[in-house]
Amino acid sequence: MSNLTNKKRPPKLSFTDQSAIAPSGVGLQYSELGQQQDAIPVGTQDQAANVAGSTSDSHNLDSSVRVRFDGHDDILISPSSLTVTKQLGRGQYGVVEEVRHEGSGFRLAVKRVALRPGDDNERTRLLMDVDILVKSTECKNIIKFYGALLWEGDLWVLMELMDCSLYKFYRLAHRKAETPVNNATDARKQFKTTPLGPCTHVGDNVELGNCDLCNPIPERVLGRMAADIVNALSYLYSIKVIHRDVKPSNILINRIGIIKLCDFGISGYLVNSVARTYEAGCRPYMAPERIDPPRDRTGYDIKSDVWSFGITMLEIATGRYPYQNARDFFEQLKSICTDEPPKLTKGRFTATFEDFIGQCLRKDYQTRPKYDSIETHPFILSNRNLDISEFTEKVLSNEVKA
């Protein structure tokens, strides 16, 4: 552990973003264990407004911010009051760390970004991320923004601390090895496993989709996860935002089973319900119409996020990325565009869940449902109020003991 003010500034990051070749879990991840604290940001609207100028004017932000935890008096947070307890992730644009406030003992996540003059891409991502966080404070399924600091040329974004990403969570549940993925070949070796077969244990109080032996993450738990994710995406749509990077590593979970969406750096605002930047996002999770756009169509809409969500849910349910067997990245993209959509294994999940995934992964975007339709699907309605805290605690506790 170290105090942030005594810590050497991180070197200029040269991380090469491998999101184009690795199934998930790359980029500025937030995937290690932590602990959620209930905190209320104080004055975040004003703080966020100042972030816009912070890349060119170092006087727009203060070196401290006030945050209210659990209804207590406002706590003044400054770099000298924070101690790093672990690194949660790092990427092309910065590092995310778990920190502890020495005066109160509360823990939170800090994203530190080195502000480089003239880096328009970095500035755009940063502004988009903070802007959406501030506008989403009313949504329980979007990560909380507490405030921002400026210290020694770095912008610090203070956020709610969760326990881990769904990418790490499903791997813990499925007991998969966590060997780092460095390239496409490693990705294929790591994720290639034997095909899933139908469940043969139904009966004797064992429900299809909720068999401990065949479903490391029970279907009812998946239903609650899906409900929370859709709630977050639907809220974004209500403020005319498309996420554009929905995948397991950008969805967080805590020990009480609450799901939160994060990482809005490449999100975009919809104009007449349409977005037009095709390059933004992780290609293995992109919808076919984004990889190979129809000639008679300009732009894409939220249904592309519905596809990404469907791929994400299928991956979490099965413990494997559905296009894992492609020989290389280009074959993978070709499969997404030309092959039949991936499906859940027959006889392992209920017909309701199979239908839910099937609707989200319709190749024809015109027939793919929007959020209002997804939210009323029986798979969501029957599981959205389920308490999954006992299951999430069990999975995360096993990880701590390992």
mmCIF file of C-alpha atoms in Angstrom:
data_model
loop_
_atom_site.group_PDB
_atom_site.id
_atom_site.type_symbol
_atom_site.label_atom_id
_atom_site.label_comp_id
_atom_site.label_asym_id
_atom_site.label_seq_id
_atom_site.Cartn_x
_atom_site.Cartn_y
_atom_site.Cartn_z
ATOM 1 C CA MET A 1 0.000 0.000 0.000
ATOM 2 C CA SER A 2 1.194 3.508 -0.684
ATOM 3 C CA ASN A 3 0.067 7.070 -0.306
ATOM 4 C CA LEU A 4 -0.738 8.611 -3.667
ATOM 5 C CA THR A 5 1.164 11.822 -3.024
ATOM 6 C CA ASN A 6 4.378 9.894 -2.323
ATOM 7 C CA LYS A 7 3.933 7.621 -5.296
ATOM 8 C CA LYS A 8 5.816 8.212 -8.505
ATOM 9 C CA ARG A 9 3.607 9.282 -11.325
ATOM 10 C CA PRO A 10 2.831 6.407 -13.675
ATOM 11 C CA PRO A 11 4.859 6.388 -16.878
ATOM 12 C CA LYS A 12 3.229 7.365 -20.130
ATOM 13 C CA LEU A 13 1.049 4.423 -20.999
ATOM 14 C CA SER A 14 1.946 2.515 -24.146
ATOM 15 C CA PHE A 15 -0.608 -0.244 -23.720
ATOM 16 C CA THR A 16 -1.775 -1.497 -27.107
ATOM 17 C CA ASP A 17 -5.518 -1.974 -27.070
ATOM 18 C CA GLN A 18 -6.120 -5.623 -28.013
ATOM 19 C CA SER A 19 -9.896 -5.388 -27.825
ATOM 20 C CA ALA A 20 -10.004 -6.091 -31.534
ATOM 21 C CA ILE A 21 -8.482 -9.547 -31.088
ATOM 22 C CA ALA A 22 -9.246 -10.702 -27.552
ATOM 23 C CA PRO A 23 -12.765 -11.879 -26.722
ATOM 24 C CA SER A 24 -13.014 -9.602 -23.677
ATOM 25 C CA GLY A 25 -11.254 -8.338 -20.610
ATOM 26 C CA VAL A 26 -8.859 -5.920 -22.264
ATOM 27 C CA GLY A 27 -8.599 -2.170 -22.216
ATOM 28 C CA LEU A 28 -9.112 -0.099 -19.090
ATOM 29 C CA GLN A 29 -10.592 -2.892 -17.036
ATOM 30 C CA TYR A 30 -12.147 -2.722 -13.611
ATOM 31 C CA SER A 31 -12.025 -6.360 -12.656
ATOM 32 C CA GLU A 32 -10.463 -6.984 -9.244
ATOM 33 C CA LEU A 33 -12.218 -7.587 -5.972
ATOM 34 C CA GLY A 34 -13.281 -4.592 -3.934
ATOM 35 C CA GLN A 35 -16.161 -3.479 -1.750
ATOM 36 C CA GLN A 36 -19.054 -1.187 -2.511
ATOM 37 C CA GLN A 37 -19.684 1.869 -0.375
ATOM 38 C CA ASP A 38 -22.848 3.919 -0.561
ATOM 39 C CA ALA A 39 -21.719 7.454 -1.294
ATOM 40 C CA ILE A 40 -23.389 10.573 -2.602
ATOM 41 C CA PRO A 41 -21.403 12.985 -4.766
ATOM 42 C CA VAL A 42 -21.483 16.589 -3.660
ATOM 43 C CA GLY A 43 -21.532 19.199 -6.393
ATOM 44 C CA THR A 44 -20.702 16.785 -9.200
ATOM 45 C CA GLN A 45 -22.600 18.786 -11.807
ATOM 46 C CA ASP A 46 -20.277 21.753 -11.296
ATOM 47 C CA GLN A 47 -17.238 19.485 -11.189
ATOM 48 C CA ALA A 48 -18.159 17.743 -14.402
ATOM 49 C CA ALA A 49 -18.650 21.061 -16.133
ATOM 50 C CA ASN A 50 -15.058 21.937 -15.286
ATOM 51 C CA VAL A 51 -13.640 18.682 -16.663
ATOM 52 C CA ALA A 52 -14.220 19.955 -20.190
ATOM 53 C CA GLY A 53 -11.545 22.600 -19.760
ATOM 54 C CA SER A 54 -9.188 20.617 -17.590
ATOM 55 C CA THR A 55 -7.156 19.251 -20.493
ATOM 56 C CA SER A 56 -6.120 22.740 -21.505
ATOM 57 C CA ASP A 57 -6.575 24.793 -18.321
ATOM 58 C CA SER A 58 -5.195 23.308 -15.099
ATOM 59 C CA HIS A 59 -7.094 25.833 -12.951
ATOM 60 C CA ASN A 60 -10.595 24.586 -13.766
ATOM 61 C CA LEU A 61 -10.531 21.769 -11.197
ATOM 62 C CA ASP A 62 -9.517 21.767 -7.541
ATOM 63 C CA SER A 63 -7.130 19.299 -5.910
ATOM 64 C CA SER A 64 -9.871 18.181 -3.499
ATOM 65 C CA VAL A 65 -13.553 17.258 -3.609
ATOM 66 C CA ARG A 66 -16.279 16.717 -1.016
ATOM 67 C CA VAL A 67 -18.164 13.408 -0.948
ATOM 68 C CA ARG A 68 -20.936 12.328 1.423
ATOM 69 C CA PHE A 69 -20.763 8.676 2.518
ATOM 70 C CA ASP A 70 -23.710 6.869 4.135
ATOM 71 C CA GLY A 71 -25.451 10.085 5.081
ATOM 72 C CA HIS A 72 -22.518 11.349 7.186
ATOM 73 C CA ASP A 73 -21.086 14.844 6.943
ATOM 74 C CA ASP A 74 -19.297 15.748 3.747
ATOM 75 C CA ILE A 75 -15.815 14.208 3.565
ATOM 76 C CA LEU A 76 -13.048 16.222 1.973
ATOM 77 C CA ILE A 77 -11.038 13.985 -0.338
ATOM 78 C CA SER A 78 -7.611 15.045 -1.552
ATOM 79 C CA PRO A 79 -4.658 13.053 -2.923
ATOM 80 C CA SER A 80 -2.865 13.236 0.422
ATOM 81 C CA SER A 81 -5.849 11.578 2.149
ATOM 82 C CA LEU A 82 -5.923 8.547 -0.179
ATOM 83 C CA THR A 83 -3.851 5.368 0.007
ATOM 84 C CA VAL A 84 -3.686 2.882 -2.864
ATOM 85 C CA THR A 85 -4.702 -0.635 -1.812
ATOM 86 C CA LYS A 86 -4.544 -2.328 -5.211
ATOM 87 C CA GLN A 87 -4.546 -1.711 -8.935
ATOM 88 C CA LEU A 88 -7.816 -2.642 -10.579
ATOM 89 C CA GLY A 89 -6.790 -2.212 -14.198
ATOM 90 C CA ARG A 90 -4.887 -0.137 -16.700
ATOM 91 C CA GLY A 91 -5.229 0.686 -20.347
ATOM 92 C CA GLN A 92 -4.309 3.035 -23.136
ATOM 93 C CA TYR A 93 -5.667 6.113 -21.390
ATOM 94 C CA GLY A 94 -4.916 5.595 -17.713
ATOM 95 C CA VAL A 95 -4.980 3.415 -14.634
ATOM 96 C CA VAL A 96 -7.789 2.447 -12.230
ATOM 97 C CA GLU A 97 -6.923 1.879 -8.584
ATOM 98 C CA GLU A 98 -8.751 0.962 -5.411
ATOM 99 C CA VAL A 99 -7.994 3.547 -2.743
ATOM 100 C CA ARG A 100 -8.845 4.032 0.923
ATOM 101 C CA HIS A 101 -9.650 7.409 2.453
ATOM 102 C CA GLU A 102 -7.521 7.541 5.591
ATOM 103 C CA GLY A 103 -9.803 9.812 7.575
ATOM 104 C CA SER A 104 -12.979 7.751 7.183
ATOM 105 C CA GLY A 105 -11.775 4.315 6.065
ATOM 106 C CA PHE A 106 -14.090 4.381 3.067
ATOM 107 C CA ARG A 107 -12.899 2.841 -0.168
ATOM 108 C CA LEU A 108 -13.556 3.952 -3.712
ATOM 109 C CA ALA A 109 -12.174 3.566 -7.227
ATOM 110 C CA VAL A 110 -10.007 6.227 -8.852
ATOM 111 C CA LYS A 111 -9.359 6.432 -12.581
ATOM 112 C CA ARG A 112 -6.200 8.463 -13.187
ATOM 113 C CA VAL A 113 -5.639 9.846 -16.666
ATOM 114 C CA ALA A 114 -2.453 11.666 -17.682
ATOM 115 C CA LEU A 115 -3.571 14.780 -19.532
ATOM 116 C CA ARG A 116 -1.523 15.088 -22.701
ATOM 117 C CA PRO A 117 -1.882 18.372 -24.599
ATOM 118 C CA GLY A 118 -3.170 17.893 -28.114
ATOM 119 C CA ASP A 119 -4.546 14.368 -27.579
ATOM 120 C CA ASP A 120 -8.058 14.970 -28.885
ATOM 121 C CA ASN A 121 -9.072 11.295 -28.750
ATOM 122 C CA GLU A 122 -8.229 11.051 -25.059
ATOM 123 C CA ARG A 123 -10.056 14.283 -24.307
ATOM 124 C CA THR A 124 -13.158 13.180 -26.206
ATOM 125 C CA ARG A 125 -13.330 9.820 -24.405
ATOM 126 C CA LEU A 126 -12.809 11.445 -21.032
ATOM 127 C CA LEU A 127 -15.475 14.081 -21.550
ATOM 128 C CA MET A 128 -17.979 11.537 -22.821
ATOM 129 C CA ASP A 129 -17.355 9.189 -19.879
ATOM 130 C CA VAL A 130 -17.776 11.898 -17.228
ATOM 131 C CA ASP A 131 -20.691 13.581 -18.993
ATOM 132 C CA ILE A 132 -22.727 10.378 -19.098
ATOM 133 C CA LEU A 133 -21.819 9.433 -15.528
ATOM 134 C CA VAL A 134 -23.119 12.767 -14.277
ATOM 135 C CA LYS A 135 -26.325 12.496 -16.306
ATOM 136 C CA SER A 136 -26.966 8.944 -15.068
ATOM 137 C CA THR A 137 -26.953 9.478 -11.306
ATOM 138 C CA GLU A 138 -30.640 8.489 -11.114
ATOM 139 C CA CYS A 139 -30.023 5.024 -12.587
ATOM 140 C CA LYS A 140 -29.224 2.375 -9.989
ATOM 141 C CA ASN A 141 -27.508 0.196 -12.587
ATOM 142 C CA ILE A 142 -24.907 2.712 -13.765
ATOM 143 C CA ILE A 143 -21.697 3.210 -11.805
ATOM 144 C CA LYS A 144 -21.733 6.278 -9.533
ATOM 145 C CA PHE A 145 -19.556 9.317 -10.173
ATOM 146 C CA TYR A 146 -18.340 11.093 -7.019
ATOM 147 C CA GLY A 147 -16.259 13.922 -8.443
ATOM 148 C CA ALA A 148 -12.966 14.776 -10.108
ATOM 149 C CA LEU A 149 -9.575 16.117 -9.028
ATOM 150 C CA LEU A 150 -6.592 17.548 -10.842
ATOM 151 C CA TRP A 151 -3.166 16.629 -9.422
ATOM 152 C CA GLU A 152 0.293 16.958 -10.967
ATOM 153 C CA GLY A 153 -1.076 16.952 -14.491
ATOM 154 C CA ASP A 154 -3.330 13.929 -13.971
ATOM 155 C CA LEU A 155 -7.114 14.012 -13.919
ATOM 156 C CA TRP A 156 -8.553 11.793 -11.198
ATOM 157 C CA VAL A 157 -12.117 10.544 -11.649
ATOM 158 C CA LEU A 158 -13.597 9.250 -8.378
ATOM 159 C CA MET A 159 -16.087 6.414 -8.770
ATOM 160 C CA GLU A 160 -18.049 3.854 -6.823
ATOM 161 C CA LEU A 161 -16.107 0.719 -5.928
ATOM 162 C CA MET A 162 -17.622 -2.587 -7.002
ATOM 163 C CA ASP A 163 -16.385 -6.153 -6.464
ATOM 164 C CA CYS A 164 -15.463 -7.291 -9.970
ATOM 165 C CA SER A 165 -16.454 -7.295 -13.632
ATOM 166 C CA LEU A 166 -18.836 -9.887 -15.038
ATOM 167 C CA TYR A 167 -15.924 -11.092 -17.157
ATOM 168 C CA LYS A 168 -14.040 -12.104 -14.037
ATOM 169 C CA PHE A 169 -17.189 -13.204 -12.227
ATOM 170 C CA TYR A 170 -18.306 -15.714 -14.831
ATOM 171 C CA ARG A 171 -14.783 -17.112 -15.064
ATOM 172 C CA LEU A 172 -14.764 -17.607 -11.300
ATOM 173 C CA ALA A 173 -18.148 -19.302 -11.483
ATOM 174 C CA HIS A 174 -17.089 -21.523 -14.375
ATOM 175 C CA ARG A 175 -13.703 -22.175 -12.726
ATOM 176 C CA LYS A 176 -11.734 -21.084 -15.764
ATOM 177 C CA ALA A 177 -8.000 -20.406 -15.672
ATOM 178 C CA GLU A 178 -7.020 -16.754 -15.793
ATOM 179 C CA THR A 179 -4.005 -16.962 -18.069
ATOM 180 C CA PRO A 180 -3.377 -13.546 -19.679
ATOM 181 C CA VAL A 181 -4.456 -13.304 -23.304
ATOM 182 C CA ASN A 182 -1.730 -11.640 -25.369
ATOM 183 C CA ASN A 183 -2.847 -12.370 -28.907
ATOM 184 C CA ALA A 184 -5.459 -14.108 -31.022
ATOM 185 C CA THR A 185 -3.675 -17.484 -30.833
ATOM 186 C CA ASP A 186 -3.586 -17.397 -27.035
ATOM 187 C CA ALA A 187 -7.245 -16.418 -26.979
ATOM 188 C CA ARG A 188 -8.204 -19.467 -29.067
ATOM 189 C CA LYS A 189 -6.120 -21.819 -26.890
ATOM 190 C CA GLN A 190 -7.499 -20.444 -23.669
ATOM 191 C CA PHE A 191 -11.177 -20.475 -24.566
ATOM 192 C CA LYS A 192 -11.419 -23.633 -26.700
ATOM 193 C CA THR A 193 -13.234 -26.258 -24.644
ATOM 194 C CA THR A 194 -15.388 -29.306 -25.288
ATOM 195 C CA PRO A 195 -18.902 -28.643 -26.650
ATOM 196 C CA LEU A 196 -21.719 -28.199 -24.157
ATOM 197 C CA GLY A 197 -24.267 -30.976 -24.104
ATOM 198 C CA PRO A 198 -27.842 -31.133 -22.801
ATOM 199 C CA CYS A 199 -28.466 -31.447 -19.073
ATOM 200 C CA THR A 200 -29.159 -35.034 -17.965
ATOM 201 C CA HIS A 201 -29.974 -34.240 -14.326
ATOM 202 C CA VAL A 202 -33.452 -32.743 -14.688
ATOM 203 C CA GLY A 203 -35.857 -34.207 -12.164
ATOM 204 C CA ASP A 204 -35.484 -34.962 -8.470
ATOM 205 C CA ASN A 205 -35.982 -31.285 -7.661
ATOM 206 C CA VAL A 206 -33.512 -30.171 -10.359
ATOM 207 C CA GLU A 207 -34.946 -27.549 -12.722
ATOM 208 C CA LEU A 208 -33.767 -27.150 -16.296
ATOM 209 C CA GLY A 209 -31.400 -24.210 -16.463
ATOM 210 C CA ASN A 210 -30.671 -24.275 -12.731
ATOM 211 C CA CYS A 211 -28.676 -27.496 -12.409
ATOM 212 C CA ASP A 212 -25.578 -27.023 -10.243
ATOM 213 C CA LEU A 213 -23.615 -29.487 -12.376
ATOM 214 C CA CYS A 214 -24.569 -28.112 -15.790
ATOM 215 C CA ASN A 215 -25.157 -24.425 -15.054
ATOM 216 C CA PRO A 216 -22.390 -22.849 -12.955
ATOM 217 C CA ILE A 217 -24.447 -19.658 -13.103
ATOM 218 C CA PRO A 218 -28.117 -20.616 -12.625
ATOM 219 C CA GLU A 219 -30.553 -19.359 -15.213
ATOM 220 C CA ARG A 220 -32.529 -17.412 -12.623
ATOM 221 C CA VAL A 221 -29.330 -15.529 -11.677
ATOM 222 C CA LEU A 222 -28.705 -14.807 -15.346
ATOM 223 C CA GLY A 223 -32.235 -13.420 -15.546
ATOM 224 C CA ARG A 224 -31.590 -10.946 -12.746
ATOM 225 C CA MET A 225 -28.289 -9.933 -14.368
ATOM 226 C CA ALA A 226 -30.036 -9.403 -17.694
ATOM 227 C CA ALA A 227 -32.749 -7.284 -16.062
ATOM 228 C CA ASP A 228 -30.185 -4.965 -14.478
ATOM 229 C CA ILE A 229 -28.143 -4.603 -17.670
ATOM 230 C CA VAL A 230 -31.221 -3.848 -19.760
ATOM 231 C CA ASN A 231 -32.356 -1.302 -17.182
ATOM 232 C CA ALA A 232 -29.032 0.525 -17.569
ATOM 233 C CA LEU A 233 -29.112 0.404 -21.376
ATOM 234 C CA SER A 234 -32.735 1.520 -21.438
ATOM 235 C CA TYR A 235 -31.885 4.468 -19.208
ATOM 236 C CA LEU A 236 -29.086 5.486 -21.561
ATOM 237 C CA TYR A 237 -31.546 5.370 -24.443
ATOM 238 C CA SER A 238 -33.896 7.631 -22.493
ATOM 239 C CA ILE A 239 -31.167 10.296 -22.471
ATOM 240 C CA LYS A 240 -30.406 9.587 -26.151
ATOM 241 C CA VAL A 241 -27.151 7.702 -25.545
ATOM 242 C CA ILE A 242 -25.876 4.483 -27.137
ATOM 243 C CA HIS A 243 -23.154 2.627 -25.205
ATOM 244 C CA ARG A 244 -21.370 0.978 -28.181
ATOM 245 C CA ASP A 245 -19.064 -1.197 -26.051
ATOM 246 C CA VAL A 246 -21.313 -3.638 -24.208
ATOM 247 C CA LYS A 247 -19.278 -6.674 -23.106
ATOM 248 C CA PRO A 248 -18.635 -8.603 -19.856
ATOM 249 C CA SER A 249 -15.593 -6.541 -18.854
ATOM 250 C CA ASN A 250 -17.643 -3.317 -18.951
ATOM 251 C CA ILE A 251 -20.295 -4.604 -16.558
ATOM 252 C CA LEU A 252 -19.609 -4.715 -12.811
ATOM 253 C CA ILE A 253 -21.136 -6.689 -9.952
ATOM 254 C CA ASN A 254 -20.989 -6.458 -6.169
ATOM 255 C CA ARG A 255 -21.473 -8.939 -3.364
ATOM 256 C CA ILE A 256 -25.137 -8.110 -2.897
ATOM 257 C CA GLY A 257 -25.812 -8.979 -6.522
ATOM 258 C CA ILE A 258 -26.273 -5.513 -8.016
ATOM 259 C CA ILE A 259 -25.135 -5.036 -11.609
ATOM 260 C CA LYS A 260 -23.704 -1.733 -12.867
ATOM 261 C CA LEU A 261 -22.715 -0.642 -16.357
ATOM 262 C CA CYS A 262 -19.482 1.336 -16.764
ATOM 263 C CA ASP A 263 -16.964 2.722 -19.284
ATOM 264 C CA PHE A 264 -18.768 5.276 -21.445
ATOM 265 C CA GLY A 265 -15.700 6.711 -23.164
ATOM 266 C CA ILE A 266 -16.761 5.599 -26.634
ATOM 267 C CA SER A 267 -20.490 6.018 -26.118
ATOM 268 C CA GLY A 268 -22.295 8.436 -28.376
ATOM 269 C CA TYR A 269 -25.332 10.664 -28.496
ATOM 270 C CA LEU A 270 -28.068 9.590 -30.866
ATOM 271 C CA VAL A 271 -29.297 12.009 -33.513
ATOM 272 C CA ASN A 272 -32.808 11.037 -34.624
ATOM 273 C CA SER A 273 -32.154 7.719 -32.812
ATOM 274 C CA VAL A 274 -29.146 7.006 -35.059
ATOM 275 C CA ALA A 275 -25.366 6.869 -34.474
ATOM 276 C CA ARG A 276 -22.797 6.999 -37.263
ATOM 277 C CA THR A 277 -19.324 6.217 -35.862
ATOM 278 C CA TYR A 278 -18.731 2.641 -36.983
ATOM 279 C CA GLU A 279 -15.206 2.232 -35.595
ATOM 280 C CA ALA A 280 -16.103 2.753 -31.904
ATOM 281 C CA GLY A 281 -16.221 -0.400 -29.803
ATOM 282 C CA CYS A 282 -14.861 -3.927 -29.510
ATOM 283 C CA ARG A 283 -15.404 -5.661 -32.847
ATOM 284 C CA PRO A 284 -15.975 -9.219 -31.536
ATOM 285 C CA TYR A 285 -19.081 -7.908 -29.785
ATOM 286 C CA MET A 286 -20.280 -5.667 -32.601
ATOM 287 C CA ALA A 287 -23.521 -6.358 -34.406
ATOM 288 C CA PRO A 288 -23.299 -7.548 -38.038
ATOM 289 C CA GLU A 289 -24.728 -4.265 -39.344
ATOM 290 C CA ARG A 290 -21.843 -2.370 -37.731
ATOM 291 C CA ILE A 291 -19.107 -4.633 -39.091
ATOM 292 C CA ASP A 292 -20.608 -4.817 -42.576
ATOM 293 C CA PRO A 293 -23.023 -1.866 -42.903
ATOM 294 C CA PRO A 294 -25.888 -2.184 -45.400
ATOM 295 C CA ARG A 295 -25.336 0.034 -48.426
ATOM 296 C CA ASP A 296 -28.820 1.488 -48.220
ATOM 297 C CA ARG A 297 -28.498 2.545 -44.587
ATOM 298 C CA THR A 298 -26.652 5.420 -42.943
ATOM 299 C CA GLY A 299 -25.761 4.793 -39.320
ATOM 300 C CA TYR A 300 -27.104 2.308 -36.769
ATOM 301 C CA ASP A 301 -29.294 2.419 -33.667
ATOM 302 C CA ILE A 302 -29.612 0.899 -30.198
ATOM 303 C CA LYS A 303 -30.420 -2.491 -31.703
ATOM 304 C CA SER A 304 -26.677 -2.889 -32.256
ATOM 305 C CA ASP A 305 -26.242 -2.692 -28.463
ATOM 306 C CA VAL A 306 -28.994 -5.308 -28.135
ATOM 307 C CA TRP A 307 -26.828 -7.689 -30.208
ATOM 308 C CA SER A 308 -23.792 -6.975 -28.009
ATOM 309 C CA PHE A 309 -25.932 -7.587 -24.945
ATOM 310 C CA GLY A 310 -27.119 -10.912 -26.378
ATOM 311 C CA ILE A 311 -23.547 -12.048 -27.065
ATOM 312 C CA THR A 312 -22.587 -10.979 -23.539
ATOM 313 C CA MET A 313 -25.404 -12.960 -21.906
ATOM 314 C CA LEU A 314 -24.640 -16.035 -23.997
ATOM 315 C CA GLU A 315 -20.963 -15.837 -23.011
ATOM 316 C CA ILE A 316 -21.754 -15.474 -19.310
ATOM 317 C CA ALA A 317 -24.231 -18.368 -19.435
ATOM 318 C CA THR A 318 -21.915 -20.797 -21.226
ATOM 319 C CA GLY A 319 -18.552 -19.605 -19.947
ATOM 320 C CA ARG A 320 -17.182 -19.082 -23.434
ATOM 321 C CA TYR A 321 -17.178 -16.471 -26.166
ATOM 322 C CA PRO A 322 -19.466 -17.854 -28.924
ATOM 323 C CA TYR A 323 -17.069 -17.233 -31.840
ATOM 324 C CA GLN A 324 -14.047 -18.695 -30.063
ATOM 325 C CA ASN A 325 -13.269 -21.321 -32.690
ATOM 326 C CA ALA A 326 -12.465 -18.905 -35.512
ATOM 327 C CA ARG A 327 -8.942 -19.415 -36.872
ATOM 328 C CA ASP A 328 -8.149 -15.720 -36.794
ATOM 329 C CA PHE A 329 -9.700 -12.329 -36.182
ATOM 330 C CA PHE A 330 -10.900 -11.860 -39.760
ATOM 331 C CA GLU A 331 -12.614 -15.238 -39.843
ATOM 332 C CA GLN A 332 -14.255 -14.288 -36.582
ATOM 333 C CA LEU A 333 -15.711 -11.110 -38.084
ATOM 334 C CA LYS A 334 -16.792 -13.006 -41.193
ATOM 335 C CA SER A 335 -18.599 -15.550 -39.007
ATOM 336 C CA ILE A 336 -20.446 -12.789 -37.174
ATOM 337 C CA CYS A 337 -21.674 -11.370 -40.467
ATOM 338 C CA THR A 338 -22.380 -14.525 -42.493
ATOM 339 C CA ASP A 339 -22.986 -17.475 -40.149
ATOM 340 C CA GLU A 340 -26.204 -18.261 -38.375
ATOM 341 C CA PRO A 341 -26.414 -16.467 -35.017
ATOM 342 C CA PRO A 342 -25.029 -18.409 -32.029
ATOM 343 C CA LYS A 343 -27.544 -20.198 -29.837
ATOM 344 C CA LEU A 344 -27.743 -21.745 -26.407
ATOM 345 C CA THR A 345 -27.262 -25.510 -26.294
ATOM 346 C CA LYS A 346 -30.583 -27.316 -26.632
ATOM 347 C CA GLY A 347 -31.661 -29.132 -23.515
ATOM 348 C CA ARG A 348 -29.394 -27.178 -21.172
ATOM 349 C CA PHE A 349 -31.528 -24.057 -20.693
ATOM 350 C CA THR A 350 -35.248 -23.369 -20.715
ATOM 351 C CA ALA A 351 -37.118 -22.522 -23.895
ATOM 352 C CA THR A 352 -37.825 -19.081 -22.393
ATOM 353 C CA PHE A 353 -34.122 -18.259 -22.113
ATOM 354 C CA GLU A 354 -33.433 -19.736 -25.548
ATOM 355 C CA ASP A 355 -36.097 -17.476 -27.023
ATOM 356 C CA PHE A 356 -34.706 -14.456 -25.184
ATOM 357 C CA ILE A 357 -31.206 -14.989 -26.595
ATOM 358 C CA GLY A 358 -32.651 -15.779 -30.018
ATOM 359 C CA GLN A 359 -34.511 -12.467 -30.161
ATOM 360 C CA CYS A 360 -31.468 -10.438 -29.081
ATOM 361 C CA LEU A 361 -29.289 -12.160 -31.688
ATOM 362 C CA ARG A 362 -31.474 -11.809 -34.749
ATOM 363 C CA LYS A 363 -29.185 -11.086 -37.682
ATOM 364 C CA ASP A 364 -31.724 -8.772 -39.282
ATOM 365 C CA TYR A 365 -31.527 -5.635 -37.146
ATOM 366 C CA GLN A 366 -34.986 -4.583 -38.327
ATOM 367 C CA THR A 367 -36.557 -7.545 -36.511
ATOM 368 C CA ARG A 368 -34.322 -7.304 -33.426
ATOM 369 C CA PRO A 369 -36.295 -5.987 -30.421
ATOM 370 C CA LYS A 370 -35.775 -2.678 -28.621
ATOM 371 C CA TYR A 371 -35.508 -2.302 -24.864
ATOM 372 C CA ASP A 372 -39.213 -1.786 -24.201
ATOM 373 C CA SER A 373 -39.916 -5.171 -25.743
ATOM 374 C CA ILE A 374 -36.966 -6.876 -24.022
ATOM 375 C CA GLU A 375 -38.034 -5.572 -20.608
ATOM 376 C CA THR A 376 -41.399 -7.294 -20.940
ATOM 377 C CA HIS A 377 -39.981 -10.667 -22.005
ATOM 378 C CA PRO A 378 -40.925 -13.500 -19.584
ATOM 379 C CA PHE A 379 -37.232 -14.196 -18.918
ATOM 380 C CA ILE A 380 -36.855 -10.679 -17.488
ATOM 381 C CA LEU A 381 -40.243 -10.448 -15.773
ATOM 382 C CA SER A 382 -39.805 -13.716 -13.871
ATOM 383 C CA ASN A 383 -36.320 -12.911 -12.537
ATOM 384 C CA ARG A 384 -35.938 -9.134 -12.225
ATOM 385 C CA ASN A 385 -36.752 -9.000 -8.497
ATOM 386 C CA LEU A 386 -34.732 -12.072 -7.550
ATOM 387 C CA ASP A 387 -32.233 -11.717 -4.692
ATOM 388 C CA ILE A 388 -28.962 -13.196 -5.988
ATOM 389 C CA SER A 389 -26.743 -11.972 -3.131
ATOM 390 C CA GLU A 390 -26.241 -15.452 -1.675
ATOM 391 C CA PHE A 391 -24.958 -16.752 -4.999
ATOM 392 C CA THR A 392 -22.671 -13.790 -5.727
ATOM 393 C CA GLU A 393 -21.245 -13.919 -2.197
ATOM 394 C CA LYS A 394 -20.506 -17.617 -2.633
ATOM 395 C CA VAL A 395 -18.679 -17.097 -5.939
ATOM 396 C CA LEU A 396 -16.635 -14.147 -4.703
ATOM 397 C CA SER A 397 -15.833 -15.738 -1.334
ATOM 398 C CA ASN A 398 -14.461 -18.806 -3.079
ATOM 399 C CA GLU A 399 -12.163 -16.521 -5.074
ATOM 400 C CA VAL A 400 -10.831 -14.870 -1.943
ATOM 401 C CA LYS A 401 -9.991 -18.256 -0.382
ATOM 402 C CA ALA A 402 -8.260 -19.527 -3.523
#
